[in-house]
Short mmCIF file of C-alpha atoms in Angstrom, two decimals:
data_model
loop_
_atom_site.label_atom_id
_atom_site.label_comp_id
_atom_site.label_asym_id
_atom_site.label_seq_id
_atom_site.Cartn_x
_atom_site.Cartn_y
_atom_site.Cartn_z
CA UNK A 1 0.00 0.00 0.00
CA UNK A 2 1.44 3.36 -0.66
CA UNK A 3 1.29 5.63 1.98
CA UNK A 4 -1.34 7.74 2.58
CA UNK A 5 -1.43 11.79 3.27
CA UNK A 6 -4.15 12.73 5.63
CA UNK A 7 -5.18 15.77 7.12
CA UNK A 8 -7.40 15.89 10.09
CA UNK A 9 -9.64 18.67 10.88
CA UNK A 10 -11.17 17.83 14.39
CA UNK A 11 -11.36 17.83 18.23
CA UNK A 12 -8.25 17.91 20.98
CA UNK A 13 -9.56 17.16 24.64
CA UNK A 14 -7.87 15.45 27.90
CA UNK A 15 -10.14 12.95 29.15
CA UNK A 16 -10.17 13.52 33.14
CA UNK A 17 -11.75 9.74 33.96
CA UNK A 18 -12.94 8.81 37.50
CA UNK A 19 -13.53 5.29 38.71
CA UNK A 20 -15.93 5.11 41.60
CA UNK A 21 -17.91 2.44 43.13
CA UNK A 22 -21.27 4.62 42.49
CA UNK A 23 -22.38 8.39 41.49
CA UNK A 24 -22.48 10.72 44.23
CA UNK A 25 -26.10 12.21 45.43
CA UNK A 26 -26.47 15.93 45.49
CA UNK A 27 -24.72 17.67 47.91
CA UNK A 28 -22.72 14.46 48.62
CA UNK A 29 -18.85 14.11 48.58
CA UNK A 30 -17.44 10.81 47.96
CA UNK A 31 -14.28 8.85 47.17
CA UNK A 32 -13.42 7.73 44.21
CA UNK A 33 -11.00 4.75 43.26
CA UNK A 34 -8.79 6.01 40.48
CA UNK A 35 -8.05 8.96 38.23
CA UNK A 36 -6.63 8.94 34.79
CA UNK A 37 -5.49 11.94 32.64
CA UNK A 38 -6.14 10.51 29.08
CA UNK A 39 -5.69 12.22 25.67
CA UNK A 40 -8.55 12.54 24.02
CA UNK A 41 -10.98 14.39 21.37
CA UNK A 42 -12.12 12.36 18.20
CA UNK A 43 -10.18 14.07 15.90
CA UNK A 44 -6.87 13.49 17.83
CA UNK A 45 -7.34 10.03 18.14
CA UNK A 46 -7.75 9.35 14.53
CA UNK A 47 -4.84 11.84 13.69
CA UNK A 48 -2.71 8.85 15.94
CA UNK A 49 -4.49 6.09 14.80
CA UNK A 50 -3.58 7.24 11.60
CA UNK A 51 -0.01 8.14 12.18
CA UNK A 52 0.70 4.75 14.05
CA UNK A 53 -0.49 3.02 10.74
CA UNK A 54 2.00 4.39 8.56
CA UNK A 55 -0.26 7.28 7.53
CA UNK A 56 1.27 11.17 6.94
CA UNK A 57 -1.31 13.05 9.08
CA UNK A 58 -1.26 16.47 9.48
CA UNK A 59 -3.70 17.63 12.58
CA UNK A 60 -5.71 20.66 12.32
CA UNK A 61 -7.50 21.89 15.60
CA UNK A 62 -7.07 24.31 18.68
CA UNK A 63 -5.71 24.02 22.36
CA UNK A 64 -5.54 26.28 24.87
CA UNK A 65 -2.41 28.05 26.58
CA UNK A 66 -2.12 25.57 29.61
CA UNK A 67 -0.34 22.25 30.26
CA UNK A 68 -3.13 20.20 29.00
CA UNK A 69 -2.53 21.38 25.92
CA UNK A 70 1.26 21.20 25.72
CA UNK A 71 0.81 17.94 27.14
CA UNK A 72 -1.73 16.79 24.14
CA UNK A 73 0.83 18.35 21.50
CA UNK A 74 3.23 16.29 23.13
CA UNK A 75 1.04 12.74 22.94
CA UNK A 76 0.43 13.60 19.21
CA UNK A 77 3.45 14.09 18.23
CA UNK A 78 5.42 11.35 19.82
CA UNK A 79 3.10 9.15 17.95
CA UNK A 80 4.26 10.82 14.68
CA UNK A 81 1.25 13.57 14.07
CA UNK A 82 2.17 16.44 12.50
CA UNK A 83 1.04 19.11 14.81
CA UNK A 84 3.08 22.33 12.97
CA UNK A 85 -0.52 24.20 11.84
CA UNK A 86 -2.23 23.53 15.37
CA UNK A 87 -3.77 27.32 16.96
CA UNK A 88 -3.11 27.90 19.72
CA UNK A 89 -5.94 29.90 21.44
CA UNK A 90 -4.96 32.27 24.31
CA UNK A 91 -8.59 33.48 25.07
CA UNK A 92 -9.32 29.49 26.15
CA UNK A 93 -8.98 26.79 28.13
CA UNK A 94 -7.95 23.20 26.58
CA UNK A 95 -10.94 21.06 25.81
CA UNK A 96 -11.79 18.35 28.36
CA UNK A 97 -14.02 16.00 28.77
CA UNK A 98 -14.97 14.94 32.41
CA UNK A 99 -16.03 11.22 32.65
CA UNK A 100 -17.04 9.52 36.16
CA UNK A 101 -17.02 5.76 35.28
CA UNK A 102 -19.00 2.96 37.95
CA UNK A 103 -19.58 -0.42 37.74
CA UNK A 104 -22.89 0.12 36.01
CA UNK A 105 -22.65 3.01 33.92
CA UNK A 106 -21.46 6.41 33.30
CA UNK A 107 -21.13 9.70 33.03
CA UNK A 108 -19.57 12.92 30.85
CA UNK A 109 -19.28 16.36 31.00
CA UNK A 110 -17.63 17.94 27.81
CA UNK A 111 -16.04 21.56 27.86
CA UNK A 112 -15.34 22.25 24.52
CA UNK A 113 -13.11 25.20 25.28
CA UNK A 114 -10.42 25.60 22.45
CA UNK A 115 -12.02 23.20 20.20
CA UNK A 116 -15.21 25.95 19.74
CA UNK A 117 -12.60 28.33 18.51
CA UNK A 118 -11.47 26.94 15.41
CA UNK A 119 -12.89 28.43 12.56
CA UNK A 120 -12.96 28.77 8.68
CA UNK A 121 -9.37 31.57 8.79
CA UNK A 122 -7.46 28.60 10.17
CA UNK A 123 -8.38 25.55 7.79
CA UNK A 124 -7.86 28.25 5.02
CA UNK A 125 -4.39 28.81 6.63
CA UNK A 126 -3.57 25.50 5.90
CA UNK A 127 -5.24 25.19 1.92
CA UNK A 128 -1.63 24.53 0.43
CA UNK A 129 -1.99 21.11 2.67
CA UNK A 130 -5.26 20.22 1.61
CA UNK A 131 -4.24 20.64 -2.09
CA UNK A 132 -1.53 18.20 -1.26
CA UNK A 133 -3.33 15.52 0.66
CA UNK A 134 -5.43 12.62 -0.58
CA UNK A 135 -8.04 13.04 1.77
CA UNK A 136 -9.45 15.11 4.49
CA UNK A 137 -11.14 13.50 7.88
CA UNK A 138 -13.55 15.57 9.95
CA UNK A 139 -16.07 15.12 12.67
CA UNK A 140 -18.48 17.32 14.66
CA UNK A 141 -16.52 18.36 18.01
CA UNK A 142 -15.96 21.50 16.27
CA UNK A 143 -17.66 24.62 14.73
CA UNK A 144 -20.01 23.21 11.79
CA UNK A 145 -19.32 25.89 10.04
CA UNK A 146 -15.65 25.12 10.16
CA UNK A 147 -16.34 21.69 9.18
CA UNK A 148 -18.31 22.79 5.55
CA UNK A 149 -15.27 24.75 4.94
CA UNK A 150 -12.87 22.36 5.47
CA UNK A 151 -15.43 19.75 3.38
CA UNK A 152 -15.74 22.67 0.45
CA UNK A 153 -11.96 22.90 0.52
CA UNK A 154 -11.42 19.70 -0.03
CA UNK A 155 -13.99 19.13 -3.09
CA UNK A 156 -12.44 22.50 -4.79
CA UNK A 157 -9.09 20.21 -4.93
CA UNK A 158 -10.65 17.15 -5.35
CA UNK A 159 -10.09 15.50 -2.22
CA UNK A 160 -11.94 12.64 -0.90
CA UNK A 161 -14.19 13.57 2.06
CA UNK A 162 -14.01 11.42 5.23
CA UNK A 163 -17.32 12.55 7.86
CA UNK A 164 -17.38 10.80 11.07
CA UNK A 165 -20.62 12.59 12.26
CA UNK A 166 -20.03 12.42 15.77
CA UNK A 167 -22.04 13.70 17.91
CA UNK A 168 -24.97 13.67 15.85
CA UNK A 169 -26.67 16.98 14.85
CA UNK A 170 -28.45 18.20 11.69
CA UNK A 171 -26.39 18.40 8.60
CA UNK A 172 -27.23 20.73 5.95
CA UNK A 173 -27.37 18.95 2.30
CA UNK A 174 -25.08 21.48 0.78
CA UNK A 175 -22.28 19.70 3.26
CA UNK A 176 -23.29 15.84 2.53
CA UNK A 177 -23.32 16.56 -0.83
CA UNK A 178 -19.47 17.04 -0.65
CA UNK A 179 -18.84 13.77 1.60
CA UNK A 180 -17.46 10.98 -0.03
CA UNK A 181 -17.71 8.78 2.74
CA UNK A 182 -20.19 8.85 5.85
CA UNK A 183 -19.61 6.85 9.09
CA UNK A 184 -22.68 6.84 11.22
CA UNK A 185 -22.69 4.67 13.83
CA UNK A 186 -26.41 3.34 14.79
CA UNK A 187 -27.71 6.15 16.81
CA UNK A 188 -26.04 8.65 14.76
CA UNK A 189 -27.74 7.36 11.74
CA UNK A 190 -31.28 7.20 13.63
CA UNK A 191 -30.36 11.11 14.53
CA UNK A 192 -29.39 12.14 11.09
CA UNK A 193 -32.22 10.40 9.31
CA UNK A 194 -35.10 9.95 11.77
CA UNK A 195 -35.17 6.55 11.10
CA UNK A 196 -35.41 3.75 14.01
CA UNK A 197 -33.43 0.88 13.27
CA UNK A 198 -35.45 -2.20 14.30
CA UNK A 199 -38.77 -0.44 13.63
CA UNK A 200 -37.87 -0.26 10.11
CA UNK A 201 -35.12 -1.92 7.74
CA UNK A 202 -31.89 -0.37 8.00
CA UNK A 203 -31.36 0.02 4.70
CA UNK A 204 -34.24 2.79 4.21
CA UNK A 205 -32.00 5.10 6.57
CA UNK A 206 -28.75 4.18 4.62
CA UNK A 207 -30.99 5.14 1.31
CA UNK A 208 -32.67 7.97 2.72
CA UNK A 209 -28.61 9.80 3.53
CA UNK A 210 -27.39 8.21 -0.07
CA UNK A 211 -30.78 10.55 -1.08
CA UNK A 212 -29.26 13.36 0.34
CA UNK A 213 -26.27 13.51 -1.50
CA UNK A 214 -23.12 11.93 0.14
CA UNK A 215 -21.34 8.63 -1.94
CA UNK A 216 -21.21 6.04 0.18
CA UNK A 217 -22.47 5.14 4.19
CA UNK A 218 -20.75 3.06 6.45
CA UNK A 219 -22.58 2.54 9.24
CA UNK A 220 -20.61 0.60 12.34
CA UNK A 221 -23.11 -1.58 14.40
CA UNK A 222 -20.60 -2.29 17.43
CA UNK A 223 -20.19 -5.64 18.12
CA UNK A 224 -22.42 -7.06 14.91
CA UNK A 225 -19.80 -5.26 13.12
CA UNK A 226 -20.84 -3.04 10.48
CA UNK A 227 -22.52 -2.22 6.97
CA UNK A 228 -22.44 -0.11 3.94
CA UNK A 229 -23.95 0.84 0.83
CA UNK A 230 -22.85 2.71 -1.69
CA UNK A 231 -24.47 4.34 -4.64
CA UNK A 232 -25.85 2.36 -7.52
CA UNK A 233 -24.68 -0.49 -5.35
CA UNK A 234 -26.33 -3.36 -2.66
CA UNK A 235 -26.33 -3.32 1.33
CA UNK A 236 -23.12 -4.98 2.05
CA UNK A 237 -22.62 -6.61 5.65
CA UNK A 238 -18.63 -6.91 7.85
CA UNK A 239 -18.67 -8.96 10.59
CA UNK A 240 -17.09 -7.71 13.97
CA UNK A 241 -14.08 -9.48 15.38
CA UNK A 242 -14.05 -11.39 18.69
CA UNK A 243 -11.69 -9.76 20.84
CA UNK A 244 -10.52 -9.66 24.71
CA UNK A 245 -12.21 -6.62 25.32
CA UNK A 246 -10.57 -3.97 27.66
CA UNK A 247 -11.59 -0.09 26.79
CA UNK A 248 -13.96 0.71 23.90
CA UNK A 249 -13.04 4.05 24.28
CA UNK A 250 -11.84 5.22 20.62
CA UNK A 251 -12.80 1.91 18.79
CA UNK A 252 -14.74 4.09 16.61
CA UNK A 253 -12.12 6.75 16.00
CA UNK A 254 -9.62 3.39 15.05
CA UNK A 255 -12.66 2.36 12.63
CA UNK A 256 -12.39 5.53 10.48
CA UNK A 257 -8.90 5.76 10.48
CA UNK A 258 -8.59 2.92 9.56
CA UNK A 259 -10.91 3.21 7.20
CA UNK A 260 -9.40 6.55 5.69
CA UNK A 261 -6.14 4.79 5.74
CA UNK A 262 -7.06 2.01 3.07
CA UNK A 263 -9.20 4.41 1.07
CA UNK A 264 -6.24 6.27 0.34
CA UNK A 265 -3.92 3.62 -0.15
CA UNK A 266 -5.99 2.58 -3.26
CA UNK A 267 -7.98 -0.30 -1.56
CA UNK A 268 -11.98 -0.51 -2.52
CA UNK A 269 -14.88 -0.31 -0.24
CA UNK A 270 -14.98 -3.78 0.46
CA UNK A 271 -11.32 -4.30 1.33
CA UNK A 272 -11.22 -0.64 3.19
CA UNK A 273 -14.31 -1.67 5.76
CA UNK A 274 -12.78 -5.03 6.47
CA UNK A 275 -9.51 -3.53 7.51
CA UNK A 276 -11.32 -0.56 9.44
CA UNK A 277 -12.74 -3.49 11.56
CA UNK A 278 -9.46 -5.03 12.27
CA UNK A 279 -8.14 -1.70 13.26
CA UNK A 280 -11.35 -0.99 15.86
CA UNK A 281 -11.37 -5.11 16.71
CA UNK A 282 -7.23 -4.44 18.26
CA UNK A 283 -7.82 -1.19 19.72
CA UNK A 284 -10.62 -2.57 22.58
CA UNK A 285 -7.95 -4.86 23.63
CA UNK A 286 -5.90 -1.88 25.56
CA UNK A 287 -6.78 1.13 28.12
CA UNK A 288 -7.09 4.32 26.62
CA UNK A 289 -8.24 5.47 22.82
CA UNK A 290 -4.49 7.02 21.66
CA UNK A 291 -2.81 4.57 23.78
CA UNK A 292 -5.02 1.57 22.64
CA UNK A 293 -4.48 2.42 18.92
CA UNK A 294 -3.03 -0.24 16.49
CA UNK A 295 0.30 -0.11 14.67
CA UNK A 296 0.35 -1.46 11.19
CA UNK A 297 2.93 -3.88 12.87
CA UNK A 298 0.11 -5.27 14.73
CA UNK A 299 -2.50 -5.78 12.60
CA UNK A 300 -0.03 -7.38 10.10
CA UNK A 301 0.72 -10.00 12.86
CA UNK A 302 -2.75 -10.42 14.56
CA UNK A 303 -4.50 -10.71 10.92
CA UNK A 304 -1.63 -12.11 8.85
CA UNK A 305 -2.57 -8.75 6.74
#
């Protein structure tokens, strides 16, 4: 496979996670069992995934002046991210993401901070990169609007268009009509087409966002694995992977890089879905989304790729 160029245009957070035996009542002070300071943000985490596959990835995004986010800059470039056209905003605070994990369940508060400050100026700072790439990745933990330009960049230099359309929200047609590639997973594709799976085939909301404009949907199911359709073609159906499950955290952010990775090394729909799902299948089996993210070392050895 030749290797691909990838630019990212998403989220940076630390992930502040709390294990405790149970949620605290109000007013109530508790102890908890563990802390973890964990770098996060879905467009980070595909930026490494990508980068510890082989991939050139250049990440475009926004931290704050603190030591969260020299700490993230740090993460993402140890793991081979380019992290040169990164803003740094002074007038905010690093995003986080506050998660207080028990036994049964859990809970997260999100401060988006930096990550609500990137806008259209910067991704057109960075159009000579675009030009150059094979494909640009984005997801919603950042301005929309910043995420149509990046999208309308892209299709002016004939880019494919990766959208991970996490967390769900309204999309306007005029920006699926410039995605190549849609990854929905179940209740993302029940938000963007008002469609309940179950109640009614899944196919109808895979046709109904086909309708709207975007190429293809890929639409991950968890541990049934996933399916896609593209146009003028049939529902196709991947199987999951059985793994030894340790953190799902980021198992969907390894999905589309991996995902974005074989795309752009030439490999069809088919072949690039099957590999996505080895590259989700390895990263459950370790703590932490960047830390639990595959090489292409290991999935050549686990899957005799």
């Amino acid at each position: 496979m030749k290797q691909p160029n990838i630019v990212v245009v998403g989220s940076i957070n630390m992930d502040i996670v709390v294990k405790t035996s149970r949620f605290p009542e109000g007013g109530e002070t508790i102890l908890g069992d563990e802390i973890h300071f964990i770098p996060g943000g879905k467009g980070a985490n595909q930026a490494v995934a990508l980068a510890r596959l082989g991939a050139q990835v250049t990440m475009i995004g926004a931290i704050g002046l603190d030591p969260f986010g020299r700490t993230l800059m740090t993460s993402m470039v140890d793991s081979g991210v380019n992290c040169d056209y990164i803003k740094i905003k002074g007038e905010a605070s690093t995003g986080t993401a506050s998660i207080t994990l028990t036994p049964d369940e859990n809970s997260i508060v999100v401060v988006p901070g930096a990550n609500a400050k990137l806008d259209a100026s910067d991704v057109q700072q960075v159009e000579t990169l675009i030009h150059a790439a094979d494909a640009v990745l984005l997801q919603l933990e950042v301005p929309l609007e910043t995420v149509e330009y990046a999208a309308a960049l892209a299709e002016k230099h004939g880019k494919i268009v990766i959208l991970n359309p996490a967390p769900a929200q309204p999309l306007p047609e005029s920006l699926l009509r410039r995605v190549h590639v849609i990854t929905p997973n179940r209740t993302e594709l029940e938000a963007l087409t008002g469609i309940t799976l179950g109640e009614r085939p899944p196919e109808e909301a895979v046709d109904k966002l086909l309708e709207s404009g975007v190429r293809c949907v890929v639409t991950t199911l968890g541990s049934e694995g996933s399916m896609w359709k593209c146009r003028e073609g049939s529902l196709q159906r991947q199987s999951g992977y059985r793994m030894n499950v340790v953190d799902t955290t980021g198992a969907g952010d390894a999905f589309n890089a991996g995902l974005a990775y074989a795309l752009c090394a030439d490999r069809g729909i088919a072949d690039a879905v099957s590999f996505a799902a080895k590259v989700s299948g390895l990263a459950v089996t370790k703590f932490g989304a960047q830390d639990g993210m595959p090489t292409m070392a290991d999935v050549k050895t686990y899957f005799h790729e």
